[in-house]
Amino acid sequence: MLYIDLPTPHEIGKLHLVRSDACISIYLATTPLTQEIGNSRTTLRQLVKTAIQQLEAAEIEKRRIWLLEENFDTILEDDEYWEHQAHSLAILATPEKLLTYRLANKLVDTVAVSDRFHLKPLLRATTFPNAAHILAVSENAVRLVEISSDLPATEIRVPNMPKDAASAVGKASINDSGAGRRIHGKEGQKVRLGQYIRKVDAALHPVLAGSEIPLILASTLPVASLFRSLSRLSLLDDMIEMSPDQMTDAELAHAARPILDAHYAQRIAEFQSHYDANAAQSRATTDISDAARAATFGGVETLLVDMDAVIPGTVDETSGVVNFAPDAGADSYGVVDEIAGRALRTGARVVAVRKQDIPGEMPLAAILRYAV
């Protein structure tokens, strides 16, 4: 099982407001396989050492550095914590506080030291988590399966999940004639399926509440249509349209992957179309300086940023003017990251993607609320 705890966009916006003389952002590749997690702990020690060296070079007060080292020790020495990981780990630390987020995406090992956090990798993880849940449901059975990029699909045990439709409504069969005078035949079957689906939904809700991972339905009529109409869960529009009863978890994962890929591709295509339409009205830009000024004054509606690009510099707090730096250091930060944070705080939708998904393969692309 992947142990995932993603921040919401609102939480990322609040993290962007954190300022300190020593903000350390570490992104670390991990593994859900406990027996192989030792390498990740070793790598984290090396990344922490690199961060501390940068702080020492910036002549940060030793007492502040000691507090940071103590905070990192609480993670490094916690054996139980390392037994429950996903594909990446984000650690955001100041001398006063340390936050961790376990992520489904595979991220490159990164360490950044500045007066604020480097948050773009977190945006990618919340935008396109490299995982999904599959709800395989029929009259005869129901199960929840978790899939990720490089681990076998795994069934998740859900407390209070009904075994099947008949047992959920206390009948030998939902097709029997003992429904009473009010309902019988197809009408009675539909009512009982509705009871079953509501019990499935109730069992799943506490397990999936707040999850940012896409949920894919695997089912056939009439269960599929009833589930969509009665469930509170957020399902992708596309589904695995076949009976899941005889499908293994691996077969379900194989059938779900094209649906997940298409979902992500559709979101990128929608942005491209929207960008083109707004560019014709001078309400779109790929210029970093223009985007920075727009984000500072609340003018960004939607922003795509290159998840891998780090362009060092600073952005003026009041004017949004960008000053680029020749190299990364404790006195600079990623300007694209800063633009993303400002856009988030003013209600923009911010999406971290690969460079090839951005118009012109630029570091960013912004759709604006007004013409420039």
C-alpha positions as a Python dict, from the first residue, in 0.01 Angstrom:
ca = {
    (1, 'M'): (0, 0, 0),
    (2, 'L'): (115, 356, -79),
    (3, 'Y'): (112, 583, 226),
    (4, 'I'): (23, 921, 79),
    (5, 'D'): (-51, 1254, 246),
    (6, 'L'): (-88, 1531, -10),
    (7, 'P'): (-136, 1899, 76),
    (8, 'T'): (-431, 2078, -80),
    (9, 'P'): (-369, 2376, -314),
    (10, 'H'): (-484, 2601, -30),
    (11, 'E'): (-222, 2449, 202),
    (12, 'I'): (48, 2495, -63),
    (13, 'G'): (-56, 2860, -90),
    (14, 'K'): (-8, 2897, 288),
    (15, 'L'): (330, 2723, 270),
    (16, 'H'): (434, 2979, 10),
    (17, 'L'): (389, 3252, 270),
    (18, 'V'): (646, 3098, 508),
    (19, 'R'): (956, 3312, 543),
    (20, 'S'): (1267, 3232, 746),
    (21, 'D'): (1638, 3293, 747),
    (22, 'A'): (1674, 2919, 683),
    (23, 'C'): (1412, 2735, 476),
    (24, 'I'): (1519, 2390, 356),
    (25, 'S'): (1318, 2203, 91),
    (26, 'I'): (1414, 1842, 26),
    (27, 'Y'): (1252, 1605, -224),
    (28, 'L'): (1366, 1248, -194),
    (29, 'A'): (1294, 932, -393),
    (30, 'T'): (1161, 659, -163),
    (31, 'T'): (998, 318, -199),
    (32, 'P'): (696, 143, -47),
    (33, 'L'): (919, -166, -9),
    (34, 'T'): (1036, -144, 352),
    (35, 'Q'): (1331, -379, 298),
    (36, 'E'): (1476, -135, 41),
    (37, 'I'): (1417, 194, 225),
    (38, 'G'): (1767, 209, 376),
    (39, 'N'): (1910, 372, 63),
    (40, 'S'): (1660, 657, 92),
    (41, 'R'): (1760, 726, 452),
    (42, 'T'): (2126, 737, 351),
    (43, 'T'): (2048, 976, 66),
    (44, 'L'): (1851, 1200, 302),
    (45, 'R'): (2152, 1227, 533),
    (46, 'Q'): (2360, 1342, 236),
    (47, 'L'): (2098, 1597, 125),
    (48, 'V'): (2070, 1737, 477),
    (49, 'K'): (2449, 1769, 489),
    (50, 'T'): (2443, 1961, 160),
    (51, 'A'): (2174, 2196, 294),
    (52, 'I'): (2365, 2260, 617),
    (53, 'Q'): (2681, 2341, 422),
    (54, 'Q'): (2489, 2601, 220),
    (55, 'L'): (2356, 2758, 540),
    (56, 'E'): (2704, 2768, 690),
    (57, 'A'): (2837, 2934, 372),
    (58, 'A'): (2560, 3194, 408),
    (59, 'E'): (2678, 3252, 770),
    (60, 'I'): (2345, 3156, 926),
    (61, 'E'): (2363, 3161, 1306),
    (62, 'K'): (2493, 2828, 1443),
    (63, 'R'): (2210, 2800, 1697),
    (64, 'R'): (1960, 2812, 1410),
    (65, 'I'): (2148, 2540, 1223),
    (66, 'W'): (2152, 2318, 1534),
    (67, 'L'): (1773, 2347, 1561),
    (68, 'L'): (1738, 2236, 1199),
    (69, 'E'): (1966, 1938, 1254),
    (70, 'E'): (1759, 1834, 1555),
    (71, 'N'): (1442, 1855, 1348),
    (72, 'F'): (1589, 1633, 1075),
    (73, 'D'): (1707, 1382, 1337),
    (74, 'T'): (1344, 1327, 1440),
    (75, 'I'): (1284, 1188, 1089),
    (76, 'L'): (1615, 1012, 1030),
    (77, 'E'): (1596, 814, 1354),
    (78, 'D'): (1227, 721, 1333),
    (79, 'D'): (1235, 355, 1217),
    (80, 'E'): (856, 318, 1226),
    (81, 'Y'): (805, 621, 1001),
    (82, 'W'): (1032, 476, 732),
    (83, 'E'): (827, 155, 721),
    (84, 'H'): (535, 345, 566),
    (85, 'Q'): (641, 528, 250),
    (86, 'A'): (529, 595, -107),
    (87, 'H'): (744, 686, -412),
    (88, 'S'): (878, 1021, -290),
    (89, 'L'): (908, 1220, 29),
    (90, 'A'): (891, 1598, 59),
    (91, 'I'): (1047, 1757, 368),
    (92, 'L'): (1003, 2129, 436),
    (93, 'A'): (1200, 2255, 734),
    (94, 'T'): (1278, 2573, 924),
    (95, 'P'): (1446, 2592, 1266),
    (96, 'E'): (1097, 2616, 1418),
    (97, 'K'): (908, 2352, 1220),
    (98, 'L'): (944, 2043, 1000),
    (99, 'L'): (669, 1915, 768),
    (100, 'T'): (668, 1596, 561),
    (101, 'Y'): (450, 1478, 272),
    (102, 'R'): (461, 1130, 121),
    (103, 'L'): (395, 1146, -252),
    (104, 'A'): (281, 898, -518),
    (105, 'N'): (498, 1057, -789),
    (106, 'K'): (860, 967, -849),
    (107, 'L'): (1061, 1285, -797),
    (108, 'V'): (1429, 1360, -851),
    (109, 'D'): (1638, 1401, -535),
    (110, 'T'): (1650, 1776, -474),
    (111, 'V'): (1765, 2013, -201),
    (112, 'A'): (1693, 2387, -201),
    (113, 'V'): (1795, 2645, 60),
    (114, 'S'): (1645, 2993, 65),
    (115, 'D'): (1426, 3227, 271),
    (116, 'R'): (1116, 3039, 145),
    (117, 'F'): (1020, 2687, 41),
    (118, 'H'): (1062, 2535, -305),
    (119, 'L'): (710, 2404, -373),
    (120, 'K'): (686, 2323, -744),
    (121, 'P'): (739, 1945, -696),
    (122, 'L'): (448, 1943, -450),
    (123, 'L'): (231, 2105, -717),
    (124, 'R'): (315, 1824, -959),
    (125, 'A'): (224, 1563, -699),
    (126, 'T'): (-116, 1720, -635),
    (127, 'T'): (-182, 1781, -1006),
    (128, 'F'): (-101, 1439, -1151),
    (129, 'P'): (-50, 1179, -881),
    (130, 'N'): (106, 875, -1045),
    (131, 'A'): (-150, 641, -891),
    (132, 'A'): (-520, 560, -897),
    (133, 'H'): (-789, 365, -718),
    (134, 'I'): (-1012, 122, -905),
    (135, 'L'): (-1355, 41, -768),
    (136, 'A'): (-1453, -297, -908),
    (137, 'V'): (-1820, -349, -831),
    (138, 'S'): (-2091, -589, -949),
    (139, 'E'): (-2392, -762, -795),
    (140, 'N'): (-2164, -1049, -694),
    (141, 'A'): (-1864, -872, -541),
    (142, 'V'): (-1692, -540, -470),
    (143, 'R'): (-1329, -450, -409),
    (144, 'L'): (-1106, -144, -404),
    (145, 'V'): (-772, -179, -584),
    (146, 'E'): (-478, 61, -566),
    (147, 'I'): (-242, 95, -862),
    (148, 'S'): (87, 280, -907),
    (149, 'S'): (357, 300, -1171),
    (150, 'D'): (594, 26, -1060),
    (151, 'L'): (431, -186, -790),
    (152, 'P'): (183, -472, -828),
    (153, 'A'): (-180, -369, -797),
    (154, 'T'): (-304, -425, -442),
    (155, 'E'): (-649, -473, -298),
    (156, 'I'): (-726, -239, -9),
    (157, 'R'): (-925, -387, 275),
    (158, 'V'): (-1220, -157, 346),
    (159, 'P'): (-1395, -188, 685),
    (160, 'N'): (-1770, -260, 668),
    (161, 'M'): (-1762, -323, 293),
    (162, 'P'): (-2054, -545, 183),
    (163, 'K'): (-1958, -882, 37),
    (164, 'D'): (-2217, -865, -242),
    (165, 'A'): (-2560, -719, -322),
    (166, 'A'): (-2766, -1006, -180),
    (167, 'S'): (-2596, -1017, 160),
    (168, 'A'): (-2603, -637, 178),
    (169, 'V'): (-2984, -641, 175),
    (170, 'G'): (-3028, -965, 371),
    (171, 'K'): (-3155, -1175, 82),
    (172, 'A'): (-3048, -1499, -79),
    (173, 'S'): (-3073, -1318, -413),
    (174, 'I'): (-3174, -968, -522),
    (175, 'N'): (-3383, -1136, -793),
    (176, 'D'): (-3608, -1336, -558),
    (177, 'S'): (-3980, -1261, -529),
    (178, 'G'): (-3986, -1196, -156),
    (179, 'A'): (-3968, -822, -176),
    (180, 'G'): (-4325, -765, -55),
    (181, 'R'): (-4616, -608, -227),
    (182, 'R'): (-4460, -270, -294),
    (183, 'I'): (-4167, -380, -510),
    (184, 'H'): (-4101, -682, -725),
    (185, 'G'): (-3930, -787, -1046),
    (186, 'K'): (-3698, -530, -1205),
    (187, 'E'): (-3826, -258, -977),
    (188, 'G'): (-3740, -461, -670),
    (189, 'Q'): (-3398, -548, -812),
    (190, 'K'): (-3321, -178, -869),
    (191, 'V'): (-3425, -86, -515),
    (192, 'R'): (-3203, -357, -368),
    (193, 'L'): (-2910, -257, -587),
    (194, 'G'): (-2959, 97, -460),
    (195, 'Q'): (-2942, -26, -100),
    (196, 'Y'): (-2624, -218, -183),
    (197, 'I'): (-2459, 78, -357),
    (198, 'R'): (-2536, 312, -67),
    (199, 'K'): (-2370, 67, 172),
    (200, 'V'): (-2065, 40, -56),
    (201, 'D'): (-2050, 420, -76),
    (202, 'A'): (-2077, 453, 303),
    (203, 'A'): (-1792, 207, 354),
    (204, 'L'): (-1567, 376, 98),
    (205, 'H'): (-1629, 734, 203),
    (206, 'P'): (-1406, 742, 516),
    (207, 'V'): (-1131, 558, 325),
    (208, 'L'): (-1131, 789, 21),
    (209, 'A'): (-1245, 1118, 177),
    (210, 'G'): (-996, 1389, 90),
    (211, 'S'): (-802, 1167, -149),
    (212, 'E'): (-651, 1343, -451),
    (213, 'I'): (-595, 1012, -632),
    (214, 'P'): (-828, 952, -932),
    (215, 'L'): (-1099, 691, -884),
    (216, 'I'): (-1187, 466, -1180),
    (217, 'L'): (-1503, 257, -1189),
    (218, 'A'): (-1495, -99, -1323),
    (219, 'S'): (-1849, -226, -1369),
    (220, 'T'): (-2138, -297, -1609),
    (221, 'L'): (-2502, -189, -1631),
    (222, 'P'): (-2718, -147, -1433),
    (223, 'V'): (-2473, -127, -1142),
    (224, 'A'): (-2249, 131, -1314),
    (225, 'S'): (-2527, 382, -1387),
    (226, 'L'): (-2680, 339, -1041),
    (227, 'F'): (-2343, 389, -874),
    (228, 'R'): (-2283, 714, -1061),
    (229, 'S'): (-2627, 845, -965),
    (230, 'L'): (-2620, 742, -597),
    (231, 'S'): (-2257, 767, -486),
    (232, 'R'): (-2094, 1074, -330),
    (233, 'L'): (-1753, 967, -464),
    (234, 'S'): (-1584, 1157, -746),
    (235, 'L'): (-1532, 917, -1038),
    (236, 'L'): (-1351, 971, -1366),
    (237, 'D'): (-1590, 992, -1661),
    (238, 'D'): (-1422, 703, -1842),
    (239, 'M'): (-1451, 359, -1689),
    (240, 'I'): (-1359, -6, -1734),
    (241, 'E'): (-1675, -126, -1907),
    (242, 'M'): (-1663, -496, -1832),
    (243, 'S'): (-1752, -724, -1547),
    (244, 'P'): (-1467, -718, -1295),
    (245, 'D'): (-1568, -1047, -1131),
    (246, 'Q'): (-1318, -1263, -1322),
    (247, 'M'): (-1049, -996, -1359),
    (248, 'T'): (-736, -1009, -1146),
    (249, 'D'): (-601, -697, -978),
    (250, 'A'): (-323, -689, -1239),
    (251, 'E'): (-576, -706, -1524),
    (252, 'L'): (-774, -422, -1372),
    (253, 'A'): (-455, -214, -1343),
    (254, 'H'): (-370, -282, -1708),
    (255, 'A'): (-719, -175, -1818),
    (256, 'A'): (-705, 139, -1602),
    (257, 'R'): (-372, 277, -1723),
    (258, 'P'): (-502, 409, -2062),
    (259, 'I'): (-794, 573, -1881),
    (260, 'L'): (-558, 749, -1638),
    (261, 'D'): (-326, 859, -1919),
    (262, 'A'): (-619, 991, -2122),
    (263, 'H'): (-748, 1184, -1819),
    (264, 'Y'): (-415, 1365, -1781),
    (265, 'A'): (-381, 1425, -2156),
    (266, 'Q'): (-732, 1573, -2168),
    (267, 'R'): (-650, 1821, -1894),
    (268, 'I'): (-339, 1938, -2081),
    (269, 'A'): (-530, 1962, -2411),
    (270, 'E'): (-802, 2171, -2247),
    (271, 'F'): (-540, 2415, -2123),
    (272, 'Q'): (-376, 2440, -2467),
    (273, 'S'): (-710, 2518, -2631),
    (274, 'H'): (-795, 2774, -2362),
    (275, 'Y'): (-447, 2929, -2392),
    (276, 'D'): (-473, 2968, -2770),
    (277, 'A'): (-813, 3136, -2742),
    (278, 'N'): (-686, 3384, -2481),
    (279, 'A'): (-358, 3453, -2661),
    (280, 'A'): (-561, 3594, -2950),
    (281, 'Q'): (-703, 3846, -2701),
    (282, 'S'): (-364, 3930, -2543),
    (283, 'R'): (-468, 3747, -2226),
    (284, 'A'): (-194, 3485, -2226),
    (285, 'T'): (184, 3489, -2190),
    (286, 'T'): (490, 3268, -2166),
    (287, 'D'): (712, 3558, -2055),
    (288, 'I'): (840, 3512, -1698),
    (289, 'S'): (855, 3885, -1622),
    (290, 'D'): (500, 3946, -1748),
    (291, 'A'): (369, 3645, -1556),
    (292, 'A'): (544, 3761, -1237),
    (293, 'R'): (383, 4105, -1251),
    (294, 'A'): (42, 3953, -1327),
    (295, 'A'): (71, 3703, -1040),
    (296, 'T'): (174, 3980, -797),
    (297, 'F'): (-141, 4180, -877),
    (298, 'G'): (-381, 3885, -893),
    (299, 'G'): (-398, 3877, -1270),
    (300, 'V'): (-333, 3507, -1334),
    (301, 'E'): (-631, 3282, -1398),
    (302, 'T'): (-447, 2956, -1485),
    (303, 'L'): (-75, 2881, -1479),
    (304, 'L'): (126, 2592, -1620),
    (305, 'V'): (482, 2559, -1488),
    (306, 'D'): (768, 2331, -1590),
    (307, 'M'): (806, 2096, -1294),
    (308, 'D'): (1180, 2048, -1359),
    (309, 'A'): (1296, 2402, -1438),
    (310, 'V'): (1468, 2600, -1163),
    (311, 'I'): (1547, 2958, -1267),
    (312, 'P'): (1724, 3136, -979),
    (313, 'G'): (1653, 3494, -892),
    (314, 'T'): (1413, 3709, -691),
    (315, 'V'): (1072, 3868, -750),
    (316, 'D'): (999, 4204, -589),
    (317, 'E'): (730, 4169, -323),
    (318, 'T'): (529, 4473, -432),
    (319, 'S'): (607, 4541, -799),
    (320, 'G'): (661, 4185, -925),
    (321, 'V'): (981, 4287, -1104),
    (322, 'V'): (1210, 3987, -1164),
    (323, 'N'): (1584, 3996, -1102),
    (324, 'F'): (1750, 3685, -1240),
    (325, 'A'): (2054, 3537, -1064),
    (326, 'P'): (2344, 3362, -1241),
    (327, 'D'): (2345, 3073, -992),
    (328, 'A'): (2124, 2925, -721),
    (329, 'G'): (2211, 3020, -363),
    (330, 'A'): (2071, 3101, -23),
    (331, 'D'): (2011, 3462, -135),
    (332, 'S'): (1788, 3359, -428),
    (333, 'Y'): (1508, 3114, -508),
    (334, 'G'): (1325, 2971, -807),
    (335, 'V'): (1136, 3257, -968),
    (336, 'V'): (889, 3026, -1145),
    (337, 'D'): (818, 2864, -808),
    (338, 'E'): (759, 3210, -660),
    (339, 'I'): (521, 3303, -942),
    (340, 'A'): (327, 2981, -886),
    (341, 'G'): (290, 3055, -516),
    (342, 'R'): (163, 3407, -576),
    (343, 'A'): (-83, 3282, -835),
    (344, 'L'): (-214, 3017, -595),
    (345, 'R'): (-273, 3274, -322),
    (346, 'T'): (-488, 3484, -554),
    (347, 'G'): (-712, 3195, -655),
    (348, 'A'): (-541, 3082, -975),
    (349, 'R'): (-537, 2721, -1088),
    (350, 'V'): (-171, 2614, -1099),
    (351, 'V'): (-57, 2297, -1276),
    (352, 'A'): (297, 2156, -1276),
    (353, 'V'): (372, 1963, -1597),
    (354, 'R'): (655, 1845, -1819),
    (355, 'K'): (822, 2105, -2042),
    (356, 'Q'): (679, 1951, -2360),
    (357, 'D'): (326, 2011, -2227),
    (358, 'I'): (376, 2390, -2213),
    (359, 'P'): (313, 2608, -2521),
    (360, 'G'): (647, 2674, -2688),
    (361, 'E'): (814, 2445, -2431),
    (362, 'M'): (874, 2749, -2213),
    (363, 'P'): (928, 2743, -1832),
    (364, 'L'): (570, 2862, -1781),
    (365, 'A'): (251, 2963, -1958),
    (366, 'A'): (-13, 3185, -1800),
    (367, 'I'): (-373, 3262, -1892),
    (368, 'L'): (-452, 3606, -1755),
    (369, 'R'): (-762, 3769, -1614),
    (370, 'Y'): (-700, 4080, -1820),
    (371, 'A'): (-514, 4180, -2138),
    (372, 'V'): (-148, 4284, -2129),
}
